Coordinates of C-alpha atoms in Angstrom, one line a residue:
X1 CA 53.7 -149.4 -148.1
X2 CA 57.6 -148.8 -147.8
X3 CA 60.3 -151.4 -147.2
X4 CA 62.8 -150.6 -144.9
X5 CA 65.0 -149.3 -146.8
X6 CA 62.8 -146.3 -147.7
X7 CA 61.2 -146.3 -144.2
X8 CA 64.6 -145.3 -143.1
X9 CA 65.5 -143.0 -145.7
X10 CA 62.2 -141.1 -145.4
X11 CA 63.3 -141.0 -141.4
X12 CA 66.8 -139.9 -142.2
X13 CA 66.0 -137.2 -144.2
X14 CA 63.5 -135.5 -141.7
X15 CA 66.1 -136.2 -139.5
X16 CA 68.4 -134.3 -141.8
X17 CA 66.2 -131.5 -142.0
X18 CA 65.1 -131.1 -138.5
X19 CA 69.6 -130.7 -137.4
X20 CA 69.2 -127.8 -139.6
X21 CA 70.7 -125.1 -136.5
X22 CA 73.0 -128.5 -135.3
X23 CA 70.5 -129.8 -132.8
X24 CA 67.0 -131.0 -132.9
X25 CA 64.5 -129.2 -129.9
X26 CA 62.8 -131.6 -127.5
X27 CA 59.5 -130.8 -130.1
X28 CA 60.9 -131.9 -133.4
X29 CA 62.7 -134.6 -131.9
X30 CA 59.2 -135.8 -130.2
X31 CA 57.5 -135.7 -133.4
X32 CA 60.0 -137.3 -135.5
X33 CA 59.5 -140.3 -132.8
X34 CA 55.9 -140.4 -133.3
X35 CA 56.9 -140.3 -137.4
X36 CA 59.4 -143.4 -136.2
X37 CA 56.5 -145.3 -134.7
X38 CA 54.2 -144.7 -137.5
X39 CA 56.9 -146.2 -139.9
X40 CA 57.1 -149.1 -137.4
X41 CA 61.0 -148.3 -137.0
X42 CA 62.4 -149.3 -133.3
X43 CA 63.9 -146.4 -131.0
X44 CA 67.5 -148.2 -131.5
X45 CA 67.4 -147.3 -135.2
X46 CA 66.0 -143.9 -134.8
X47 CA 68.6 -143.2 -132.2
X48 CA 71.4 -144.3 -134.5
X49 CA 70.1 -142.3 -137.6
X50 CA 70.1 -139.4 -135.0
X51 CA 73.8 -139.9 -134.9
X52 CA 74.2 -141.5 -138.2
X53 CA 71.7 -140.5 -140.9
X54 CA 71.0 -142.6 -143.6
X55 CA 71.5 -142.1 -147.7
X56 CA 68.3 -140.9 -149.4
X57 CA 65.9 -143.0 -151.6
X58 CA 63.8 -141.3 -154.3
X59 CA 60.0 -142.2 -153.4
X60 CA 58.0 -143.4 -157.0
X61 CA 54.6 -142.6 -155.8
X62 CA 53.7 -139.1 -156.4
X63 CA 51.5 -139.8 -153.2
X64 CA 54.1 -140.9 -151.3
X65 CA 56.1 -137.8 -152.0
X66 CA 53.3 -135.7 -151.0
X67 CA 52.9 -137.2 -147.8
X68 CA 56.7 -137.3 -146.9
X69 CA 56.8 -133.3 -148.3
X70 CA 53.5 -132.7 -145.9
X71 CA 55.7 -134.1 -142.5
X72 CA 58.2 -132.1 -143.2
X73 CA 56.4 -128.9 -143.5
X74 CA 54.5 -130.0 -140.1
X75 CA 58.1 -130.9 -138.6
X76 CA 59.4 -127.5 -139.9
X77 CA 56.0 -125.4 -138.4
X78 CA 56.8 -127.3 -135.2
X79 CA 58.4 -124.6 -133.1
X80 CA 57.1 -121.9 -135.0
X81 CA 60.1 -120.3 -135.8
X82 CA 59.8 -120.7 -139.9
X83 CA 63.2 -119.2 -141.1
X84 CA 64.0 -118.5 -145.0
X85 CA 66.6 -120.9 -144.6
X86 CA 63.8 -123.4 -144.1
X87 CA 61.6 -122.3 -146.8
X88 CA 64.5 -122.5 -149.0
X89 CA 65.7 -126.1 -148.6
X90 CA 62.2 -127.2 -148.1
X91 CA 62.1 -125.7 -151.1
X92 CA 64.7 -126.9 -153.0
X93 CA 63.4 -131.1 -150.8
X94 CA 60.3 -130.4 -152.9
X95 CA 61.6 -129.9 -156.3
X96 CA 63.7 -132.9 -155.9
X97 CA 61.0 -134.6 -155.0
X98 CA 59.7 -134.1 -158.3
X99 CA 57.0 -131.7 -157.2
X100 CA 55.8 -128.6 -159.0
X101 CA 57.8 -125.3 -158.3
X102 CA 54.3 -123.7 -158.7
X103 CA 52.4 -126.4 -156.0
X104 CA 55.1 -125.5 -153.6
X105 CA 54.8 -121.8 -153.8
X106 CA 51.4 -121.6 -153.6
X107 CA 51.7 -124.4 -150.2
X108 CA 53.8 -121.9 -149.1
X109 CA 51.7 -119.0 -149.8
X110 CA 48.5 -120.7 -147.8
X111 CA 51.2 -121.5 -145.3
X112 CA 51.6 -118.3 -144.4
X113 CA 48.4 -117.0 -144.5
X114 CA 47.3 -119.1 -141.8
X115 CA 47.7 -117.9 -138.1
X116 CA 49.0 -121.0 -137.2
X117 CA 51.2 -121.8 -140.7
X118 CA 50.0 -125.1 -140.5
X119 CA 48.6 -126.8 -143.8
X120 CA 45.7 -128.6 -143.1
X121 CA 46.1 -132.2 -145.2
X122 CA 43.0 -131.8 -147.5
X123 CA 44.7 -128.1 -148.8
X124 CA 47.7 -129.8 -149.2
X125 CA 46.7 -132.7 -151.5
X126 CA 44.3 -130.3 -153.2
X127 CA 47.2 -128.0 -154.3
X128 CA 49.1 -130.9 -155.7
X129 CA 46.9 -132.5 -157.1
X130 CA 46.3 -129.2 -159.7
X131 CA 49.9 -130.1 -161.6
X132 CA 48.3 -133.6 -162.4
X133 CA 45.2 -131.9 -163.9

């Protein structure tokens, strides 16, 4: 899967995105452990990119984009409080990413359609996998 390196950028950059309003609540912070486990990083890294984040590494798998693009939708419908300061830098994460401006819209379009603006994975993938068709 990832080295390090990009385990911990991928983990820095949620990190990033989830100190949007200067502190992380108890539920982001919970689910960017869990993300921290999965990655197999240790709590004493985690902790320090808390304080210290780290710099970002551009993923080459279109896959692997997707899937780092899809935690931090989940991480940003966490408290369900989806501001369009969010949107926007989620927004602008995606395009850097590489991904579609059109496959982004239209994720956030089902986004919000949904009463619990959750994405379920297999919609996700589906709509990304359109700009590759």
């Amino acid at each position: 899967m990832h080295n390090r390196e990009e385990k911990l950028s991928l983990l820095s950059e949620m990190i990033a995105f989830a100190k949007k309003d200067d502190n992380i609540k108890s539920i982001e912070y919970n689910f960017l452990l869990d993300v921290a486990k999965q990655l197999n990083i240790p709590k004493i890294d985690f902790d320090y990119l808390i304080d210290a984040p780290d710099t970002y590494i551009h993923l080459k798998s279109h896959s692997e984009r997707i899937v780092q693009f899809y935690r931090l939708v989940l991480l940003m419908s966490m408290d369900q409080e989806i501001t369009s300061i969010e949107i926007v830098k989620l927004h602008n994460i995606g395009l850097r990413m590489g991904l579609s401006h059109e496959s982004i819209n239209r994720m956030f379009e089902l986004m919000n359609s949904l009463p619990n603006k959750i994405v379920p994975p297999d919609f996700l993938i589906d709509i990304f996998k359109v700009q590759y068709n």
